[in-house]
Short mmCIF file of C-alpha atoms in Angstrom, two decimals:
data_model
loop_
_atom_site.label_atom_id
_atom_site.label_comp_id
_atom_site.label_asym_id
_atom_site.label_seq_id
_atom_site.Cartn_x
_atom_site.Cartn_y
_atom_site.Cartn_z
CA UNK L 1 1.89 18.23 38.08
CA UNK L 2 5.03 20.16 38.97
CA UNK L 3 8.08 19.34 36.86
CA UNK L 4 11.82 20.00 37.25
CA UNK L 5 12.88 23.50 36.15
CA UNK L 6 15.21 22.10 33.42
CA UNK L 7 12.41 20.04 31.93
CA UNK L 8 10.12 23.11 31.95
CA UNK L 9 12.67 25.23 30.16
CA UNK L 10 13.38 22.43 27.69
CA UNK L 11 9.67 22.25 26.81
CA UNK L 12 9.57 26.05 26.45
CA UNK L 13 12.53 26.07 24.10
CA UNK L 14 11.19 23.15 22.16
CA UNK L 15 14.48 21.15 22.33
CA UNK L 16 14.62 17.66 20.83
CA UNK L 17 14.36 15.95 24.22
CA UNK L 18 10.93 17.33 25.06
CA UNK L 19 7.91 15.31 23.85
CA UNK L 20 5.90 16.60 20.96
CA UNK L 21 2.14 16.95 21.08
CA UNK L 22 -0.11 14.56 19.31
CA UNK L 23 -1.27 17.21 16.97
CA UNK L 24 2.33 18.01 15.94
CA UNK L 25 3.03 14.33 15.40
CA UNK L 26 -0.07 13.83 13.23
CA UNK L 27 0.85 16.88 11.13
CA UNK L 28 3.63 14.73 9.61
CA UNK L 29 2.11 12.53 6.81
CA UNK L 30 4.40 9.62 7.52
CA UNK L 31 3.43 9.59 11.16
CA UNK L 32 -0.26 9.74 10.31
CA UNK L 33 0.23 6.83 7.88
CA UNK L 34 1.97 4.83 10.55
CA UNK L 35 -0.70 5.65 13.01
CA UNK L 36 -3.45 4.42 10.63
CA UNK L 37 -1.58 1.17 10.04
CA UNK L 38 -1.08 0.48 13.77
CA UNK L 39 -4.70 1.43 14.55
CA UNK L 40 -5.92 -1.08 11.92
CA UNK L 41 -6.23 -3.48 14.87
CA UNK L 42 -9.58 -1.75 15.48
CA UNK L 43 -11.02 -3.53 12.41
CA UNK L 44 -10.59 -6.93 14.14
CA UNK L 45 -13.39 -8.32 16.20
CA UNK L 46 -13.11 -9.17 19.88
CA UNK L 47 -14.47 -12.46 21.24
CA UNK L 48 -14.73 -14.09 24.63
CA UNK L 49 -13.66 -17.74 25.05
CA UNK L 50 -14.94 -19.96 27.89
CA UNK L 51 -12.94 -22.56 29.78
CA UNK L 52 -13.64 -25.06 27.00
CA UNK L 53 -12.45 -22.52 24.32
CA UNK L 54 -15.99 -22.09 23.01
CA UNK L 55 -17.04 -18.64 22.08
CA UNK L 56 -19.27 -17.06 24.77
CA UNK L 57 -21.52 -14.06 24.38
CA UNK L 58 -20.25 -10.89 26.11
CA UNK L 59 -22.33 -7.74 26.34
CA UNK L 60 -19.25 -5.56 26.73
CA UNK L 61 -17.55 -6.77 23.56
CA UNK L 62 -20.71 -6.59 21.52
CA UNK L 63 -20.97 -2.81 22.10
CA UNK L 64 -18.19 -1.14 24.06
CA UNK L 65 -19.51 2.44 24.05
CA UNK L 66 -23.27 2.69 23.67
CA UNK L 67 -22.91 5.87 21.61
CA UNK L 68 -19.80 5.05 19.52
CA UNK L 69 -18.97 2.25 17.08
CA UNK L 70 -16.48 -0.32 18.40
CA UNK L 71 -14.05 0.40 15.56
CA UNK L 72 -13.79 4.03 16.65
CA UNK L 73 -13.30 3.17 20.37
CA UNK L 74 -10.62 0.60 19.61
CA UNK L 75 -8.87 2.91 17.13
CA UNK L 76 -8.70 5.68 19.72
CA UNK L 77 -7.47 3.21 22.29
CA UNK L 78 -4.73 1.93 19.98
CA UNK L 79 -3.80 5.53 19.18
CA UNK L 80 -3.39 6.31 22.88
CA UNK L 81 -1.17 3.28 23.26
CA UNK L 82 0.96 4.31 20.30
CA UNK L 83 1.51 7.98 21.27
CA UNK L 84 1.27 7.82 25.08
CA UNK L 85 1.81 4.13 25.96
CA UNK L 86 -1.35 4.25 28.11
CA UNK L 87 -5.11 4.26 27.47
CA UNK L 88 -8.10 4.67 29.72
CA UNK L 89 -11.68 3.46 29.70
CA UNK L 90 -14.31 4.61 32.18
CA UNK L 91 -16.92 2.06 33.24
CA UNK L 92 -20.44 3.21 32.56
CA UNK L 93 -22.55 0.17 33.58
CA UNK L 94 -22.16 -3.29 35.18
CA UNK L 95 -24.12 -6.51 35.21
CA UNK L 96 -25.55 -8.30 38.18
CA UNK L 97 -22.12 -9.88 38.90
CA UNK L 98 -20.26 -6.55 38.85
CA UNK L 99 -18.51 -6.99 35.46
CA UNK L 100 -18.51 -4.05 33.04
CA UNK L 101 -21.09 -4.07 30.27
CA UNK L 102 -20.34 -0.66 28.70
CA UNK L 103 -17.38 1.71 28.81
CA UNK L 104 -16.23 4.98 27.33
CA UNK L 105 -12.74 5.96 26.20
CA UNK L 106 -11.14 8.81 28.05
CA UNK L 107 -8.37 11.05 26.75
CA UNK L 108 -5.15 10.37 28.63
CA UNK L 109 -4.68 14.11 29.16
CA UNK L 110 -7.91 14.13 31.18
CA UNK L 111 -6.70 11.45 33.64
CA UNK L 112 -4.41 12.16 36.60
CA UNK L 113 -3.45 10.32 39.72
CA UNK L 114 -2.80 13.73 41.38
CA UNK L 115 -5.68 15.97 42.55
CA UNK L 116 -6.37 19.10 40.49
CA UNK L 117 -4.60 22.27 41.53
CA UNK L 118 -7.81 24.07 42.40
CA UNK L 119 -8.95 21.40 44.81
CA UNK L 120 -9.51 22.42 48.42
CA UNK L 121 -6.72 21.36 50.82
CA UNK L 122 -7.05 18.18 52.85
CA UNK L 123 -9.17 18.68 55.99
CA UNK L 124 -6.72 16.80 58.18
CA UNK L 125 -3.80 18.51 60.04
CA UNK L 126 -1.24 16.32 58.30
CA UNK L 127 -2.30 17.71 54.92
CA UNK L 128 -2.91 14.22 53.59
CA UNK L 129 -6.42 12.87 53.24
CA UNK L 130 -5.98 9.11 53.42
CA UNK L 131 -9.69 8.65 52.69
CA UNK L 132 -8.97 9.32 48.98
CA UNK L 133 -6.92 6.18 48.63
CA UNK L 134 -7.84 4.32 45.52
CA UNK L 135 -9.20 7.45 43.83
CA UNK L 136 -8.21 8.74 40.41
CA UNK L 137 -9.18 12.07 38.87
CA UNK L 138 -10.96 11.86 35.51
CA UNK L 139 -11.76 15.18 33.91
CA UNK L 140 -11.18 16.81 37.31
CA UNK L 141 -13.67 14.53 39.16
CA UNK L 142 -12.84 11.92 41.71
CA UNK L 143 -13.37 8.43 40.32
CA UNK L 144 -12.68 5.18 42.05
CA UNK L 145 -10.05 2.99 40.50
CA UNK L 146 -12.67 0.28 40.20
CA UNK L 147 -14.54 2.39 37.63
CA UNK L 148 -11.62 2.80 35.20
CA UNK L 149 -9.78 0.32 32.94
CA UNK L 150 -6.13 1.16 32.28
CA UNK L 151 -4.26 -0.27 29.28
CA UNK L 152 -0.49 -0.15 29.14
CA UNK L 153 1.63 -0.62 26.03
CA UNK L 154 4.90 -2.64 26.12
CA UNK L 155 6.44 -0.07 23.70
CA UNK L 156 7.64 3.42 24.58
CA UNK L 157 5.40 6.37 23.50
CA UNK L 158 6.13 7.52 19.97
CA UNK L 159 5.72 11.15 20.76
CA UNK L 160 8.56 10.91 23.24
CA UNK L 161 10.81 8.31 21.66
CA UNK L 162 10.60 9.77 18.20
CA UNK L 163 10.33 13.43 19.17
CA UNK L 164 13.54 14.41 17.48
CA UNK L 165 12.65 12.75 14.20
CA UNK L 166 9.12 14.30 14.25
CA UNK L 167 10.53 17.79 14.83
CA UNK L 168 12.99 17.34 11.98
CA UNK L 169 10.19 16.22 9.71
CA UNK L 170 8.18 19.27 10.64
CA UNK L 171 11.17 21.61 10.00
CA UNK L 172 11.87 20.02 6.66
CA UNK L 173 8.27 20.31 5.69
CA UNK L 174 8.23 23.99 6.61
CA UNK L 175 11.48 24.58 4.67
CA UNK L 176 9.99 22.86 1.57
CA UNK L 177 6.78 25.00 1.92
CA UNK L 178 8.94 28.13 2.15
CA UNK L 179 10.69 27.34 -1.12
CA UNK L 180 7.38 26.47 -2.74
CA UNK L 181 5.82 29.80 -1.74
CA UNK L 182 8.85 31.97 -2.26
CA UNK L 183 11.95 30.42 -3.77
CA UNK L 184 14.07 33.51 -2.98
CA UNK L 185 13.03 34.61 0.48
CA UNK L 186 16.28 36.41 1.33
CA UNK L 187 16.20 39.21 -1.30
CA UNK L 188 15.87 42.80 -0.08
CA UNK L 189 15.60 46.47 -1.20
CA UNK L 190 17.76 49.50 -0.36
CA UNK L 191 17.23 53.18 -1.18
CA UNK L 192 19.48 54.68 -3.77
CA UNK L 193 22.12 57.25 -2.81
CA UNK L 194 20.73 60.68 -2.14
CA UNK L 195 17.14 59.56 -1.79
CA UNK L 196 15.25 60.45 1.35
CA UNK L 197 13.36 57.65 3.04
CA UNK L 198 9.68 57.43 2.31
CA UNK L 199 6.89 57.22 4.81
CA UNK L 200 5.88 53.91 6.39
CA UNK L 201 2.63 53.94 4.46
CA UNK L 202 4.37 54.20 1.09
CA UNK L 203 6.81 51.47 2.05
CA UNK L 204 4.02 49.16 3.23
CA UNK L 205 2.10 49.72 -0.03
CA UNK L 206 5.19 49.04 -2.13
CA UNK L 207 6.09 45.84 -0.22
CA UNK L 208 2.52 44.66 -0.34
CA UNK L 209 2.41 45.04 -4.13
CA UNK L 210 5.77 43.27 -4.42
CA UNK L 211 4.65 40.30 -2.26
CA UNK L 212 1.39 39.98 -4.21
CA UNK L 213 3.26 39.93 -7.53
CA UNK L 214 5.60 37.25 -6.20
CA UNK L 215 2.68 35.26 -4.94
CA UNK L 216 1.01 35.48 -8.32
CA UNK L 217 4.29 34.38 -10.00
CA UNK L 218 4.31 37.62 -11.99
CA UNK L 219 7.08 40.12 -12.69
CA UNK L 220 7.15 42.87 -10.07
CA UNK L 221 7.94 46.50 -10.75
CA UNK L 222 10.85 48.11 -8.88
CA UNK L 223 10.57 51.93 -8.61
CA UNK L 224 13.66 53.88 -9.64
CA UNK L 225 14.38 55.09 -6.08
CA UNK L 226 14.84 51.53 -4.86
CA UNK L 227 17.64 49.11 -5.60
CA UNK L 228 16.87 45.41 -5.68
CA UNK L 229 19.51 43.22 -4.02
CA UNK L 230 19.54 39.53 -4.79
CA UNK L 231 21.02 37.08 -2.34
CA UNK L 232 22.18 33.72 -3.59
CA UNK L 233 20.58 30.98 -1.46
CA UNK L 234 20.87 27.22 -1.70
CA UNK L 235 18.27 25.52 -3.77
CA UNK L 236 16.17 22.54 -2.48
CA UNK L 237 18.59 20.28 -4.37
CA UNK L 238 21.57 21.86 -2.59
CA UNK L 239 19.85 21.36 0.73
CA UNK L 240 19.08 17.70 -0.21
CA UNK L 241 15.57 18.04 1.13
CA UNK L 242 14.44 14.76 -0.50
CA UNK L 243 17.36 12.85 1.12
CA UNK L 244 16.79 14.49 4.49
CA UNK L 245 13.07 13.58 4.42
CA UNK L 246 13.91 9.96 3.48
CA UNK L 247 16.37 9.71 6.38
CA UNK L 248 13.70 11.07 8.73
CA UNK L 249 11.19 8.64 7.34
CA UNK L 250 13.46 5.75 8.03
CA UNK L 251 13.83 6.97 11.65
CA UNK L 252 10.12 7.22 12.04
CA UNK L 253 9.53 3.77 10.54
CA UNK L 254 12.08 2.25 12.97
CA UNK L 255 10.52 4.14 15.94
CA UNK L 256 7.02 2.89 15.11
CA UNK L 257 8.17 -0.62 14.26
CA UNK L 258 6.92 -0.46 10.65
CA UNK L 259 8.40 -1.48 7.36
CA UNK L 260 9.77 1.66 5.58
CA UNK L 261 7.81 0.67 2.46
CA UNK L 262 4.61 0.92 4.50
CA UNK L 263 5.38 4.65 4.77
CA UNK L 264 6.13 5.06 1.08
CA UNK L 265 9.94 4.79 1.38
CA UNK L 266 11.55 2.52 -1.22
CA UNK L 267 14.24 0.30 0.26
CA UNK L 268 16.30 -2.65 -1.02
CA UNK L 269 14.64 -5.51 -2.83
CA UNK L 270 13.00 -8.23 -0.71
CA UNK L 271 12.28 -11.88 -1.20
CA UNK L 272 8.96 -12.90 -2.54
CA UNK L 273 6.07 -13.03 -0.10
CA UNK L 274 2.36 -13.08 -0.74
CA UNK L 275 -0.20 -10.95 1.04
CA UNK L 276 -0.97 -13.56 3.73
CA UNK L 277 2.69 -13.91 4.60
CA UNK L 278 3.13 -10.15 4.89
CA UNK L 279 0.02 -9.91 7.06
CA UNK L 280 1.30 -12.66 9.32
CA UNK L 281 4.61 -10.88 9.67
CA UNK L 282 2.78 -7.61 10.43
CA UNK L 283 0.73 -9.33 13.13
CA UNK L 284 3.71 -11.08 14.73
CA UNK L 285 6.17 -8.21 14.55
CA UNK L 286 4.16 -5.01 14.63
CA UNK L 287 0.55 -5.38 15.80
CA UNK L 288 0.90 -8.11 18.39
CA UNK L 289 2.08 -5.81 21.22
CA UNK L 290 -1.02 -3.70 20.86
CA UNK L 291 -3.29 -6.67 20.32
CA UNK L 292 -2.06 -8.37 23.52
CA UNK L 293 -2.07 -5.14 25.51
CA UNK L 294 -5.81 -4.82 24.86
CA UNK L 295 -6.91 -8.52 24.95
CA UNK L 296 -4.83 -9.46 28.02
CA UNK L 297 -6.10 -6.47 29.95
CA UNK L 298 -9.69 -7.31 29.07
CA UNK L 299 -9.05 -10.88 30.24
CA UNK L 300 -8.16 -9.78 33.78
CA UNK L 301 -10.57 -10.77 36.54
CA UNK L 302 -11.89 -7.23 37.10
CA UNK L 303 -13.34 -7.26 33.57
CA UNK L 304 -13.86 -10.90 32.70
CA UNK L 305 -14.87 -13.88 34.83
CA UNK L 306 -12.12 -16.28 35.86
CA UNK L 307 -11.45 -19.01 33.38
CA UNK L 308 -12.59 -16.83 30.48
CA UNK L 309 -10.34 -14.89 28.08
CA UNK L 310 -10.69 -12.21 25.44
CA UNK L 311 -8.95 -12.57 22.06
CA UNK L 312 -8.90 -10.80 18.74
CA UNK L 313 -10.26 -12.79 15.82
CA UNK L 314 -7.65 -12.82 13.12
CA UNK L 315 -9.45 -15.11 10.68
CA UNK L 316 -10.75 -12.30 8.42
CA UNK L 317 -7.42 -10.47 8.47
CA UNK L 318 -5.38 -13.60 7.59
CA UNK L 319 -7.90 -15.16 5.27
CA UNK L 320 -6.23 -16.85 2.29
CA UNK L 321 -7.48 -16.88 -1.28
CA UNK L 322 -10.63 -18.98 -2.03
CA UNK L 323 -8.68 -21.84 -3.67
CA UNK L 324 -6.48 -22.40 -0.65
CA UNK L 325 -9.41 -22.05 1.79
CA UNK L 326 -11.54 -24.61 0.01
CA UNK L 327 -8.61 -27.06 -0.24
CA UNK L 328 -8.19 -26.75 3.55
CA UNK L 329 -11.97 -27.26 4.03
CA UNK L 330 -11.87 -30.38 1.84
CA UNK L 331 -9.02 -31.88 3.85
CA UNK L 332 -10.76 -31.00 7.14
CA UNK L 333 -14.02 -32.57 5.94
CA UNK L 334 -12.31 -35.77 4.82
CA UNK L 335 -10.65 -36.05 8.25
CA UNK L 336 -13.95 -35.50 10.02
CA UNK L 337 -12.75 -32.27 11.66
CA UNK L 338 -15.42 -30.11 10.02
CA UNK L 339 -18.87 -30.63 8.68
CA UNK L 340 -20.59 -29.01 5.68
CA UNK L 341 -22.65 -26.79 7.99
CA UNK L 342 -19.54 -25.63 9.91
CA UNK L 343 -17.76 -24.86 6.69
CA UNK L 344 -20.68 -22.81 5.45
CA UNK L 345 -20.85 -21.01 8.79
CA UNK L 346 -17.10 -20.18 8.54
CA UNK L 347 -17.73 -18.78 5.05
CA UNK L 348 -20.79 -16.86 6.26
CA UNK L 349 -23.11 -18.75 3.92
CA UNK L 350 -26.74 -19.64 4.78
CA UNK L 351 -27.50 -23.34 5.68
CA UNK L 352 -28.39 -25.63 2.81
CA UNK L 353 -31.98 -26.84 2.72
CA UNK L 354 -32.57 -30.56 2.76
CA UNK L 355 -33.72 -30.77 -0.86
CA UNK L 356 -30.68 -28.76 -1.94
CA UNK L 357 -28.36 -30.93 0.10
CA UNK L 358 -29.64 -34.16 -1.44
CA UNK L 359 -27.41 -35.32 -4.28
CA UNK L 360 -28.83 -34.88 -7.77
CA UNK L 361 -30.12 -38.04 -9.40
CA UNK L 362 -28.70 -39.04 -12.70
CA UNK L 363 -31.03 -38.53 -15.70
CA UNK L 364 -32.51 -41.78 -17.12
CA UNK L 365 -30.94 -42.94 -20.41
CA UNK L 366 -32.84 -42.03 -23.54
#
């Protein structure tokens, strides 16, 4: 769609206020690491609960896209929420009651609420075709709003909110690569006094040999008619590249809501916490906005029947060590809250046969 002229020029100049592309953001290793952590919600299973909080079978949740694994569809959806704050699914099939049974994820760049530029003008004199109300354009084709599912993130898009930090990370990476390839890129040659300039072919051949020698980390030969001029340039230590990259990493961690140590940045010492505590904090502080953005949208009446809700199952993610789990099971069994069969089902163990469940008899005395 048309944009203000200042925003267009800002995008052309690549100033810090313009959003970066997703490919540019993922070219930064710390952003890619943060993306992988946030998209780990895709490893959790979705379940539908009935009015009595019993798990009910749902064809949509069992297989979202008939051609793609659920973990891939959910990871791409979470990635769209992280970078663009919006994600789209297109409904492929419905059941007899009109609820979706299969969907397909659509790239946010392929969805628009405005008609494509090459579309024929409206046939009405007013120039507005009111008959297209409730229509969205997916991949350039008119699609009813009823056939799309839109997810919205409560957090701002990372590629907009963290655009300045991402661009700085890219520039620092390019600068580090320059010093790795050629630690003295500002040196130059001049012709000695009284020497006539050579042809362009000879100069190209000489400079090519020189660059190849520098690339091979070998000593290059300087012909007598040229004078080599060395320019003192700051070293990576003088430029404080490591400190700059660390500062950018802290900005990216704050923008994505992650712990800096999750991105490989060492910070101050922390109090002791086991893995379960850290996972609980990650769910509550980092992953919950994306978990609820997906589960609450799927619980709306256009996707799920009234009285039913969709949740993420966190049992596997927050599972404690075996000793703690079996102590809890023992307490629940003594209270009558769980049976042996329910405990074995929770642990994904097969049911016990009757002869195996019977207590072993004591051996007769000799």
